[in-house]
Short mmCIF file of C-alpha atoms in Angstrom, two decimals:
data_model
loop_
_atom_site.label_atom_id
_atom_site.label_comp_id
_atom_site.label_asym_id
_atom_site.label_seq_id
_atom_site.Cartn_x
_atom_site.Cartn_y
_atom_site.Cartn_z
CA ARG M 1 -25.57 55.81 22.39
CA THR M 2 -27.56 57.15 25.33
CA LEU M 3 -28.40 55.24 28.51
CA VAL M 4 -30.95 56.36 31.11
CA MET M 5 -31.73 54.59 34.38
CA VAL M 6 -35.27 56.01 34.54
CA ASP M 7 -37.20 57.14 31.46
CA ARG M 8 -39.96 59.49 32.63
CA ARG M 9 -41.48 59.74 29.13
CA HIS M 10 -41.23 63.53 28.96
CA ASN M 11 -40.12 64.43 25.46
CA THR M 12 -39.00 67.99 26.15
CA TYR M 13 -35.75 67.65 24.23
CA PRO M 14 -35.09 65.91 20.90
CA VAL M 15 -32.98 63.22 22.60
CA ARG M 16 -33.90 59.54 22.53
CA ALA M 17 -32.49 56.96 24.91
CA ASP M 18 -31.04 53.86 23.30
CA TYR M 19 -31.00 51.89 26.56
CA ILE M 20 -33.59 52.29 29.35
CA GLY M 21 -33.44 50.73 32.81
CA ILE M 22 -37.10 51.38 33.75
CA SER M 23 -39.92 53.47 32.22
CA LEU M 24 -42.29 55.42 34.47
CA SER M 25 -45.17 57.69 33.51
CA THR M 26 -44.80 60.69 35.83
CA SER M 27 -45.82 64.32 35.99
CA LEU M 28 -43.27 67.09 35.72
CA ARG M 29 -43.73 67.78 39.45
CA ASP M 30 -42.86 64.24 40.54
CA HIS M 31 -39.38 63.62 41.88
CA ILE M 32 -37.40 60.42 41.22
CA SER M 33 -34.67 59.21 43.58
CA VAL M 34 -32.33 56.36 42.67
CA GLU M 35 -30.15 54.57 45.21
CA LEU M 36 -27.35 52.27 44.07
CA GLU M 37 -25.91 49.83 46.57
CA LYS M 38 -23.90 46.66 45.95
CA GLY M 39 -25.10 46.29 42.35
CA LYS M 40 -28.76 46.80 43.28
CA ALA M 41 -30.76 49.84 42.14
CA THR M 42 -33.80 51.09 44.05
CA VAL M 43 -36.08 53.75 42.51
CA TYR M 44 -38.38 55.96 44.60
CA LEU M 45 -41.17 58.15 43.20
CA GLN M 46 -42.04 61.12 45.44
#
């Protein structure tokens, strides 16, 4: 089983996530930052 926090919907590799935290449509140039603090996750798209 595979878990991803952020699924960017780029299917470059033949790997499929079984569990997804959040799905975002992004470009390959976009950068995702994830901060985890006290059980809370914050996702930033740059």
